CSV table of C-alpha atoms in Angstrom, one decimal:
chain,number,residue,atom,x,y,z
A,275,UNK,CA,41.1,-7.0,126.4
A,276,UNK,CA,43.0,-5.9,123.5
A,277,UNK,CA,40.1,-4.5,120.9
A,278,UNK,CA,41.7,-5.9,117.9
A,279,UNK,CA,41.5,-9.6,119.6
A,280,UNK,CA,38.4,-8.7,120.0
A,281,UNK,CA,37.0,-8.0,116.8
A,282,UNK,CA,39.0,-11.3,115.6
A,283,UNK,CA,37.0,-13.0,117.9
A,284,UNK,CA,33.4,-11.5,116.6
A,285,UNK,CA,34.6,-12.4,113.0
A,286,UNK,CA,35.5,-15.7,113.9
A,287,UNK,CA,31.8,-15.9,115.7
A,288,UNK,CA,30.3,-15.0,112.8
A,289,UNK,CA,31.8,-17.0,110.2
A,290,UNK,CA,31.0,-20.3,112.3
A,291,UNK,CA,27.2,-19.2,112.2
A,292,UNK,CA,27.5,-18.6,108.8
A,293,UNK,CA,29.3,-22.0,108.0
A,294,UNK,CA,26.9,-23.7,110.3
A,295,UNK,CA,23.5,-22.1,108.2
A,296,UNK,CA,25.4,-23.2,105.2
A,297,UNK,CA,25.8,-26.6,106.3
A,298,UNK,CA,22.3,-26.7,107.0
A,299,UNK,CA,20.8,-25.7,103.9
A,300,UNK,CA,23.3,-28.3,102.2
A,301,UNK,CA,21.9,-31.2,104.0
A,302,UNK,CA,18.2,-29.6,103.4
A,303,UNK,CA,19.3,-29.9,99.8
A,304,UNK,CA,20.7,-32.9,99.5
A,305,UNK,CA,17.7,-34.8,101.3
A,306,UNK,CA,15.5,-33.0,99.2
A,307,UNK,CA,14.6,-35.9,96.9
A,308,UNK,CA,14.8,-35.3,93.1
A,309,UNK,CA,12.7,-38.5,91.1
A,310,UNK,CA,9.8,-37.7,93.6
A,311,UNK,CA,7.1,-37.7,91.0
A,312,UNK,CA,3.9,-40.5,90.8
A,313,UNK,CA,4.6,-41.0,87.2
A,314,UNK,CA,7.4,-43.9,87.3
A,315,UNK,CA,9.1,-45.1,84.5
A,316,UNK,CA,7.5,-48.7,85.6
A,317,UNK,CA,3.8,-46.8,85.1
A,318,UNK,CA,5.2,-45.3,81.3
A,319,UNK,CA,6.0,-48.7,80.9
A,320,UNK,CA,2.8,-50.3,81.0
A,321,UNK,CA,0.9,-47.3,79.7
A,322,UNK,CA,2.9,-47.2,76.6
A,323,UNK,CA,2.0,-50.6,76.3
A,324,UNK,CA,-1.7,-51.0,77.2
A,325,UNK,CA,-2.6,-47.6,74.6
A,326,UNK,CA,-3.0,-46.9,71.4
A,327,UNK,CA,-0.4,-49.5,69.7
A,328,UNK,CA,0.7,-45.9,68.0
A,329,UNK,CA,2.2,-45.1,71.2
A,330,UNK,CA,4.5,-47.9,71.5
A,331,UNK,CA,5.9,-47.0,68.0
A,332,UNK,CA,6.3,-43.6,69.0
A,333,UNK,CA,8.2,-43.8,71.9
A,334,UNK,CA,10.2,-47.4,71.5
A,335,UNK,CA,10.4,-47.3,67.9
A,336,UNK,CA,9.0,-50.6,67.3
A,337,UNK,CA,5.6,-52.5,66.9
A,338,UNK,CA,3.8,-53.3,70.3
A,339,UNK,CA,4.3,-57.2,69.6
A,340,UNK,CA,7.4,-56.6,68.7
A,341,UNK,CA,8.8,-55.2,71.8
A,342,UNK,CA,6.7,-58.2,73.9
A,343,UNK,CA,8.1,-60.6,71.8
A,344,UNK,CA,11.9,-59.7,73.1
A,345,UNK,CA,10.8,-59.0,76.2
A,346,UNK,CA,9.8,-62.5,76.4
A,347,UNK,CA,13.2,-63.7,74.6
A,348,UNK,CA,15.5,-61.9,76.8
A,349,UNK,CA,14.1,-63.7,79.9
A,350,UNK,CA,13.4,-67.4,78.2
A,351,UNK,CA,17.4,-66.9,76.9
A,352,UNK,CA,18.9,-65.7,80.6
A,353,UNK,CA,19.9,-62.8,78.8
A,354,UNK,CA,18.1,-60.1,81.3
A,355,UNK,CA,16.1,-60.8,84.5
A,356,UNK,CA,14.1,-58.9,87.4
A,357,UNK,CA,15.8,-57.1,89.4
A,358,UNK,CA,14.2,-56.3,93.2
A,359,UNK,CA,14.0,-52.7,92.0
A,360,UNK,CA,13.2,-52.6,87.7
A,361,UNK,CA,11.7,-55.1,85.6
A,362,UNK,CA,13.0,-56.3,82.3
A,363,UNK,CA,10.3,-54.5,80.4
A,364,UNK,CA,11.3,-51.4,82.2
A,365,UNK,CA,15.5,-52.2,81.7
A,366,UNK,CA,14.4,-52.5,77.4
A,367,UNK,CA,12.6,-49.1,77.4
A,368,UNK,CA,15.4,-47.0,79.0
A,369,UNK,CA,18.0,-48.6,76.6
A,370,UNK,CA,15.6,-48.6,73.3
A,371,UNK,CA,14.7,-44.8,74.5
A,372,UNK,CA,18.8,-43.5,74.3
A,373,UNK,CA,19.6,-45.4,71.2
A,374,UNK,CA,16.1,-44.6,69.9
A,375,UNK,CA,16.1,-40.9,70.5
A,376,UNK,CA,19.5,-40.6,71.2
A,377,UNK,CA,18.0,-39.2,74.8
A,378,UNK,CA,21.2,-38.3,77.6
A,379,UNK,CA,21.3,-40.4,80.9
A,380,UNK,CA,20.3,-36.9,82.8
A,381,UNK,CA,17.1,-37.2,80.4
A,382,UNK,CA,16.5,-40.2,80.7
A,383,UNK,CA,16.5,-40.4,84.8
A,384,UNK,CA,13.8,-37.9,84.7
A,385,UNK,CA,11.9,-40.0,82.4
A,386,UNK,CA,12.2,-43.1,84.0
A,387,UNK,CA,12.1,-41.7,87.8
A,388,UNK,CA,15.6,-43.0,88.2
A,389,UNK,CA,19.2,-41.9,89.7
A,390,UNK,CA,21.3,-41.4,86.9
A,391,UNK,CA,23.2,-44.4,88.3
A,392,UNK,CA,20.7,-46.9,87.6
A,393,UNK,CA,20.1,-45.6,84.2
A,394,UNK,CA,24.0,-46.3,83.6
A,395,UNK,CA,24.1,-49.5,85.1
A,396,UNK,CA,21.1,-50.8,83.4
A,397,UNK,CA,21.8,-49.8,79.8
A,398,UNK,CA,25.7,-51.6,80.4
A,399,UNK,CA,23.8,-54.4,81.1
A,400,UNK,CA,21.1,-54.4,78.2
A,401,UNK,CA,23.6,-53.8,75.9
A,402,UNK,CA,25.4,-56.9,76.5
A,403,UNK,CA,21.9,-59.1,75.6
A,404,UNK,CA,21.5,-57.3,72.7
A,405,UNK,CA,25.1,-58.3,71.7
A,406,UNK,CA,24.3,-61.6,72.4
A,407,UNK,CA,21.0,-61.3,69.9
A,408,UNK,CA,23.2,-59.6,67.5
A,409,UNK,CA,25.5,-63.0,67.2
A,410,UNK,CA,22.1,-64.7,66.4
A,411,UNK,CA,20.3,-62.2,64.3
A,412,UNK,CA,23.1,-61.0,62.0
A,413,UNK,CA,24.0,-64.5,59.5
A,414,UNK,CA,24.2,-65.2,56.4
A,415,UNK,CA,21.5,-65.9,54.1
A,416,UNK,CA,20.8,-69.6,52.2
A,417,UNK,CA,23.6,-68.9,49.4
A,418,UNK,CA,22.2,-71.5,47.4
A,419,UNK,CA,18.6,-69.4,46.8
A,420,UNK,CA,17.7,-66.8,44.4
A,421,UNK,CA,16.9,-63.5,46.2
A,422,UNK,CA,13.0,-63.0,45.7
A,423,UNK,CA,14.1,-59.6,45.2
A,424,UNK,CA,16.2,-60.6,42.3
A,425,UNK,CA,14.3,-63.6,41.0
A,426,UNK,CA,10.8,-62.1,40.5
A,427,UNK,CA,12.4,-58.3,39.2
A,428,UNK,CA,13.3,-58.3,35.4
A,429,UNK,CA,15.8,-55.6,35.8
A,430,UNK,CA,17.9,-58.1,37.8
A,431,UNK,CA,17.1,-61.6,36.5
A,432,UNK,CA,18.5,-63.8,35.1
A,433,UNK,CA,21.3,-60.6,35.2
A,434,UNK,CA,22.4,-60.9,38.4
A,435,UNK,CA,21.0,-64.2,39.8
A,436,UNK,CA,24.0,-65.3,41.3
A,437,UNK,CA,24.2,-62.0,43.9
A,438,UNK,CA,23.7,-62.8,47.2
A,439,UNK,CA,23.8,-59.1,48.7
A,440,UNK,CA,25.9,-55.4,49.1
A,441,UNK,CA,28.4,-54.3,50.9
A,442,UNK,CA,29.7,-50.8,51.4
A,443,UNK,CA,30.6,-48.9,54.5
A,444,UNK,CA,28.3,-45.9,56.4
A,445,UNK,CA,30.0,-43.4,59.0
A,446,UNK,CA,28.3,-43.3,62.5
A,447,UNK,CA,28.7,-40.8,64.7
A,448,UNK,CA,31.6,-40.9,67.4
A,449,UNK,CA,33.0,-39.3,70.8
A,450,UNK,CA,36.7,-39.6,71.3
A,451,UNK,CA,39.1,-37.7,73.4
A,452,UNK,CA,40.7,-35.0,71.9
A,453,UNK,CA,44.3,-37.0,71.3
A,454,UNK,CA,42.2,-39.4,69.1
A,455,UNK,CA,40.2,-37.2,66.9
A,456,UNK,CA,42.8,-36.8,64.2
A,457,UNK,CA,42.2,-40.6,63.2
A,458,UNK,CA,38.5,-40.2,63.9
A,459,UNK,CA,37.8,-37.3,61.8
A,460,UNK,CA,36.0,-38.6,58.4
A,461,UNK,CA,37.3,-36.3,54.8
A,462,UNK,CA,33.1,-34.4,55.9
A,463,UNK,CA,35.8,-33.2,58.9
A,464,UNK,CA,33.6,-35.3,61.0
A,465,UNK,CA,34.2,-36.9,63.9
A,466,UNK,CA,33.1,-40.7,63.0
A,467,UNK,CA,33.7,-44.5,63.0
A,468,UNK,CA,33.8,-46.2,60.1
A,469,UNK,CA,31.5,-49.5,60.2
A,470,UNK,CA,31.7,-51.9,57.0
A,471,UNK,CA,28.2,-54.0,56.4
A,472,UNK,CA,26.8,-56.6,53.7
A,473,UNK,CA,23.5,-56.8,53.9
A,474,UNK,CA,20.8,-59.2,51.9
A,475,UNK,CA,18.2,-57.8,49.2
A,476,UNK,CA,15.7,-58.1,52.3
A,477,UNK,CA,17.3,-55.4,54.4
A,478,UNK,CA,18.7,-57.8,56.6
A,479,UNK,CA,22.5,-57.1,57.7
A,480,UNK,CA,24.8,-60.2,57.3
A,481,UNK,CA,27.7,-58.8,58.5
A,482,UNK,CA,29.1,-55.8,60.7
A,483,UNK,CA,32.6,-54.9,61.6
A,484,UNK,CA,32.3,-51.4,63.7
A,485,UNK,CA,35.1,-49.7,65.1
A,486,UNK,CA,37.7,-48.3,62.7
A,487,UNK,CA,38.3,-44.8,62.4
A,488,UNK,CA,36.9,-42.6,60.4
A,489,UNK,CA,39.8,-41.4,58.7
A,490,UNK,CA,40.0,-45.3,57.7
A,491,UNK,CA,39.3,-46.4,53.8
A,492,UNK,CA,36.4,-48.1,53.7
A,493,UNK,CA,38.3,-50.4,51.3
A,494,UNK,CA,41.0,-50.8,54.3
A,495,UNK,CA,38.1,-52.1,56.7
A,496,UNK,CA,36.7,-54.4,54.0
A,497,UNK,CA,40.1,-56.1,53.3
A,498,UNK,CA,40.7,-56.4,57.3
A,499,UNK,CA,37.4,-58.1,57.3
A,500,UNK,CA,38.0,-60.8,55.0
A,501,UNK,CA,41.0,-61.6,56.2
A,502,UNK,CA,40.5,-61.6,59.9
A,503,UNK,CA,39.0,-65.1,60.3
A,504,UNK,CA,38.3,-64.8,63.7
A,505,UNK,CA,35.7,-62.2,62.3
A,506,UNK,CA,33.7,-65.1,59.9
A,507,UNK,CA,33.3,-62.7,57.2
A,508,UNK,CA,30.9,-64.9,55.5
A,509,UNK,CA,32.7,-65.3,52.1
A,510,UNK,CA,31.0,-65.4,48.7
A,511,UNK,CA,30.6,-69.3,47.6
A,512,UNK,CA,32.4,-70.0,44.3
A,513,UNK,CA,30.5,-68.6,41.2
A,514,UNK,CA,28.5,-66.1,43.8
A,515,UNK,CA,29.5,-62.3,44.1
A,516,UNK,CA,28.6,-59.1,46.4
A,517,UNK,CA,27.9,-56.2,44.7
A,518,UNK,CA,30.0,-53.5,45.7
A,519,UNK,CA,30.8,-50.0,44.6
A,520,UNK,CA,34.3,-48.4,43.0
A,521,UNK,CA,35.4,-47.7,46.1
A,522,UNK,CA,36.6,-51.4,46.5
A,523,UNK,CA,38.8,-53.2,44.5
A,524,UNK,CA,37.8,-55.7,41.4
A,525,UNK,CA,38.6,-59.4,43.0
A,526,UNK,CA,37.1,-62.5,42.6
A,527,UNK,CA,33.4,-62.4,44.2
A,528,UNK,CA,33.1,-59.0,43.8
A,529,UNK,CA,31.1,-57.0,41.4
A,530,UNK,CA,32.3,-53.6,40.7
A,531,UNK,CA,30.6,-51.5,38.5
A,532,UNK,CA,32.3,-49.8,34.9
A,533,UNK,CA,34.7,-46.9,35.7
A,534,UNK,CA,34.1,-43.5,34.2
A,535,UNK,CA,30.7,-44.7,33.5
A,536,UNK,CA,27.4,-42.7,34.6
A,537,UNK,CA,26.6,-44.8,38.0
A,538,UNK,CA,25.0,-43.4,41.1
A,539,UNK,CA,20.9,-43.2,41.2
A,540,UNK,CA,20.8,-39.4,41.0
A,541,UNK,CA,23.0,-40.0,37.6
A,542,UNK,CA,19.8,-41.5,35.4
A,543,UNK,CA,17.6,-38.6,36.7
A,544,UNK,CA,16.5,-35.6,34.5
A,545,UNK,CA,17.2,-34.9,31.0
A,546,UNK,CA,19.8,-37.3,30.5
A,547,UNK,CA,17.5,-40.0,32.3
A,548,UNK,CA,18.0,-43.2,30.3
A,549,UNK,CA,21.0,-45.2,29.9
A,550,UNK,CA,22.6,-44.6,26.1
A,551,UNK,CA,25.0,-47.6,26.1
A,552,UNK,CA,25.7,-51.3,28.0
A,553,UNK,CA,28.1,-50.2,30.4
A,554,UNK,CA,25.9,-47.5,31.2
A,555,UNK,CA,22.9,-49.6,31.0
A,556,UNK,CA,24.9,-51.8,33.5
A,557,UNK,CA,25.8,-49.4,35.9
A,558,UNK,CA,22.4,-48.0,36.3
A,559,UNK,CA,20.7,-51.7,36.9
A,560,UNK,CA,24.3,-52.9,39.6
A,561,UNK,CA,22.9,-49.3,41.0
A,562,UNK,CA,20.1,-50.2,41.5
A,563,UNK,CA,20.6,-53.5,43.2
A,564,UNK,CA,22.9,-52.0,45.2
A,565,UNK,CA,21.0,-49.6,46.4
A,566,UNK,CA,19.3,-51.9,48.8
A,567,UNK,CA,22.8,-51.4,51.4
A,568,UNK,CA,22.0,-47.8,51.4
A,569,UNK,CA,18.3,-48.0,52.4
A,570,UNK,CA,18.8,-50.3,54.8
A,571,UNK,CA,21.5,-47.8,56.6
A,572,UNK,CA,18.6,-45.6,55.8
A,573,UNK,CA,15.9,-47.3,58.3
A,574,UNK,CA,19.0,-47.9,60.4
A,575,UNK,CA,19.8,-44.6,61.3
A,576,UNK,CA,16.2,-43.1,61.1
A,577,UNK,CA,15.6,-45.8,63.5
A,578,UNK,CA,18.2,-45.1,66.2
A,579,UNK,CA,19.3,-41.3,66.5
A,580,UNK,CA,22.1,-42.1,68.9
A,581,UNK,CA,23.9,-43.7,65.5
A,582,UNK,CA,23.7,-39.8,64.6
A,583,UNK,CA,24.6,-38.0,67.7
A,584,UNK,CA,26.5,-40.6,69.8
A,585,UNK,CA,26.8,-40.2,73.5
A,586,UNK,CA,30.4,-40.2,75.6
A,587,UNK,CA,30.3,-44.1,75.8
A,588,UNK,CA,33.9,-45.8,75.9
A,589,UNK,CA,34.9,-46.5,72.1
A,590,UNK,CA,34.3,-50.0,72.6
A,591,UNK,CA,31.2,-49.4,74.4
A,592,UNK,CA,30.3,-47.1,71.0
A,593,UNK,CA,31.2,-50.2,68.6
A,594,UNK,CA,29.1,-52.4,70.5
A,595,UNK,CA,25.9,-50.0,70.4
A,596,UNK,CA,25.9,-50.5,66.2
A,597,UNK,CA,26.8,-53.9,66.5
A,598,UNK,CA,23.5,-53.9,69.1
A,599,UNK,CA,21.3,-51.7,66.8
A,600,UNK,CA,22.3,-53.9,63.6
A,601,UNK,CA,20.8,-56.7,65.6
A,602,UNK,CA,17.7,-55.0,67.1
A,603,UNK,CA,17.5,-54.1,62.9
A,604,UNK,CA,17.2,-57.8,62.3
A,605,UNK,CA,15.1,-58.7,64.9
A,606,UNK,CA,12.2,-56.1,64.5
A,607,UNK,CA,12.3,-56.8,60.2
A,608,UNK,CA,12.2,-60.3,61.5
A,609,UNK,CA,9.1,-59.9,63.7
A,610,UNK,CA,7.6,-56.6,62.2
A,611,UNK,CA,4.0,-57.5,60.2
A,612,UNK,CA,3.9,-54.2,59.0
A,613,UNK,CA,7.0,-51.4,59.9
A,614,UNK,CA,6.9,-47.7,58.8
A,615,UNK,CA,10.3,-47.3,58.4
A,616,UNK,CA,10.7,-50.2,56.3
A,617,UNK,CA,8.3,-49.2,54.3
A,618,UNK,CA,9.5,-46.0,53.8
A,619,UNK,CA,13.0,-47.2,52.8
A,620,UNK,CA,11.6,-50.4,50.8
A,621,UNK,CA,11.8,-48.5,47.3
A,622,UNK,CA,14.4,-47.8,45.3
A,623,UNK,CA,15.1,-44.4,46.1
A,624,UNK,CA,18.5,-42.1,46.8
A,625,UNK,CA,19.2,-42.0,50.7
A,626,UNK,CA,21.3,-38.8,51.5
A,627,UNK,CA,23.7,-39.3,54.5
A,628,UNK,CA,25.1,-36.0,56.3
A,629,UNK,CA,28.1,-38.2,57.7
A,630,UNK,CA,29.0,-40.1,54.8
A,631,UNK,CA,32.0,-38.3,53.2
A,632,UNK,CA,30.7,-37.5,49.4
A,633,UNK,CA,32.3,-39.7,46.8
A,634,UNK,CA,34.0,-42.7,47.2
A,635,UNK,CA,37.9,-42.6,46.7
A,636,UNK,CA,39.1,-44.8,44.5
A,637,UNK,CA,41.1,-47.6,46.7
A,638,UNK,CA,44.2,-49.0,44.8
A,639,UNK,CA,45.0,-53.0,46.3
A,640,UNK,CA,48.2,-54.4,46.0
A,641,UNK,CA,48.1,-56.6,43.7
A,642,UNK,CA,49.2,-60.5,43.4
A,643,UNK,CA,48.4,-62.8,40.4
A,644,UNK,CA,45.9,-64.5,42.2
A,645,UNK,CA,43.8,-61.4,42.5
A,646,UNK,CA,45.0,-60.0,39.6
A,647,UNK,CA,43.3,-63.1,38.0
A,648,UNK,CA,39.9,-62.6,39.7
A,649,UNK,CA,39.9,-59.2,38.6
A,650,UNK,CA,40.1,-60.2,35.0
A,651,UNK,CA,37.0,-62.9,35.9
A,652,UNK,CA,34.7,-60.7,37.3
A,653,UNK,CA,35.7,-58.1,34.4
A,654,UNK,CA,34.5,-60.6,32.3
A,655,UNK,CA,31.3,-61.6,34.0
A,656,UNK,CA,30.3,-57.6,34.4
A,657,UNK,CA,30.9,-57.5,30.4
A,658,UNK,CA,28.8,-60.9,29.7
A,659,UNK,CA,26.1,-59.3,32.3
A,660,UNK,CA,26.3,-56.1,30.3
A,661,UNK,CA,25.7,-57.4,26.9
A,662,UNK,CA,23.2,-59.8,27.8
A,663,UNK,CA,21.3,-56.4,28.8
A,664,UNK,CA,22.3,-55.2,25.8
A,665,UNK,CA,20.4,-57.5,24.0
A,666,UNK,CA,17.5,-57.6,25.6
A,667,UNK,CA,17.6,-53.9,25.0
A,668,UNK,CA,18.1,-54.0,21.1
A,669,UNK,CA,21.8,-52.3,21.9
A,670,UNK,CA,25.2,-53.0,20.2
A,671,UNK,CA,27.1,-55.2,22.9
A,672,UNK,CA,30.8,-54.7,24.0
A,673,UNK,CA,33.4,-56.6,22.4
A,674,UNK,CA,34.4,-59.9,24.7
A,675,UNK,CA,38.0,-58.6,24.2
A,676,UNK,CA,37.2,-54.7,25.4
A,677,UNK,CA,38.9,-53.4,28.6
């Protein structure tokens, strides 16, 4: 035998024994189950529910009622059902635990005791029902009412009595592929969608448009918004307005406040705290009642961490989880008694955002002479508004025929 066939032949012995070990140990590993422990997310479940009601809050976000409560909803509406393997109180704590804690699917397997599969398959699915409550829980209010908030605070009545809510937009955290991250990438050099919201003096959103880029004017969303009917932007009734900041353009039901005027909370604070003259006395008071939009993207994003530090969802998917969250918002202020974060936010107060871009830019609308005449109006109104503070302040008012 030739010696050098038969050292071939030893190699070739020994790297079959070596595959076939190989091979072994694979299928050793791979039957080695992973979610093996006692502790299933089906026992969290009901021990997060059964304990101190602290518990619940802690680890769903939400009251202990408040959770049952849609628990019972999403079944009596068809929205989610038992499976053979997972219950529907088990399929609403693995999606409120990744958009509560923004928590990854890998984390949230070992949580729950479940293949990373299952984790994706169920969230998909509660995400859809929570669509479907967000088409019931975001609305309109009655227009035709007084805000409490406005009709029982005398730095907004009888001043703005005719408001029915904010709007202004809030970045949220986004994952795109790299070819798209120009037009995602907020003037903060973030990467972000832009979402536009109005909201009522309750903290309750009335409308949310999610999706644009964040390279997008939040002006440019607002003006998609209310012209897209198929969106039902619910439209200020005539004599009724939104307060909105100088970011958007002055149109007709749409209260701006006074350029090149003192305006933003932090503005009033310090030595020069109190407003000297009406349009500053104006701005500071719209501020104020504005302010409510900000808070409630305040409890919004304190509330769900994934709005913060999104996850590699499809785009679409990562519209739909605000829309979702704006929903779940509604619901729990609907059913919450008593809610920390809504009582944290429920003051006036300055709410900093680290993926808001500072400082609106101004947004310059072509004009028509139809809005150029509702500009002129609500110019008039905000002057009328500002001098009736004016007098109730002792101040000289602004002449009817100032700019």
């Amino acid at each position: 035998m030739n010696p050098t066939n038969f050292e071939d032949d030893s190699s070739s012995d020994d790297d079959i024994i070596l595959y076939t070990f190989q091979t072994f140990l694979d299928y050793l590993r791979i039957r080695e189950p992973c979610m093996d422990s006692n502790y299933t997310g089906t026992v969290m479940v009901a021990e997060t529910l059964n304990r101190h009601s602290n518990l619940c809050y802690i680890e769903f976000r939400v009251e202990r009622h408040v959770f049952l409560n849609l628990h019972d909803m999403m079944i009596h509406r068809g929205w989610l059902d038992d499976s053979c393997h997972i219950r529907v109180d088990e399929q609403l704590a693995i999606f409120i635990v990744i958009v509560a804690h923004g928590s990854s699917t890998r984390q949230v397997a070992k949580k729950f005791q479940r293949s990373g599969q299952t984790i994706s398959a169920v969230f998909q699915k509660v995400l859809h029902a929570m669509v479907q409550l967000a088409n019931e829980t975001i609305r309109p209010p009655n227009f035709d009412v007084v805000p409490s908030e406005i009709q029982h605070n005398p730095k907004f009545s009888p001043f703005f009595q005719d408001c029915i809510g904010a709007i202004d937009g809030t970045h949220i955290s986004a994952i795109v592929p790299r070819s798209e991250q120009t037009r995602y990438r907020n003037r903060k050099a973030l990467i972000t969608q832009n979402v536009m919201c109005a909201c009522s003096f309750d903290m309750r959103f009335t409308f949310v448009y999610a999706g644009w880029e964040g390279s997008a004017h939040d002006a440019r969303v607002f003006e998609e918004a209310r012209s897209n009917a198929t969106l039902g932007f619910p439209h200020p009734p005539p004599g009724k307005y939104y307060a909105v900041d100088s970011g958007y353009a002055s149109q007709l039901g749409y209260l701006t406040p006074f350029r090149g005027e003192r305006y933003h909370l932090p503005d009033f604070s310090g030595e020069r705290r109190g407003a000297r003259t009406p349009k500053e006395l104006f701005n500071h008071r719209h501020s104020s009642l504005r302010n409510v939009i900000e808070r409630t993207f305040g409890v919004l994003k304190n509330r769900f961490q994934i709005l913060q530090k999104m996850k590699g969802y499809r785009i679409e998917d990562q519209a739909s989880i605000v829309v979702a969250c704006c929903g779940l918002h509604n619901y729990i202020k609907e059913q919450a008694i008593k809610d920390d974060l809504f009582d944290e936010y429920g003051c006036e107060q300055n709410v900093i955002d680290q993926l808001n871009p500072p400082n609106h830019q101004d947004f310059i609308a072509p004009t028509t002479s139809t809005s150029q005449r509702g500009a002129r109006q609500m110019s008039m109104l905000r002057i009328n508004i500002a001098n009736q503070m004016a007098i109730s302040k002792g101040m000289p008012m602004i002449p009817i025929d100032g700019p």
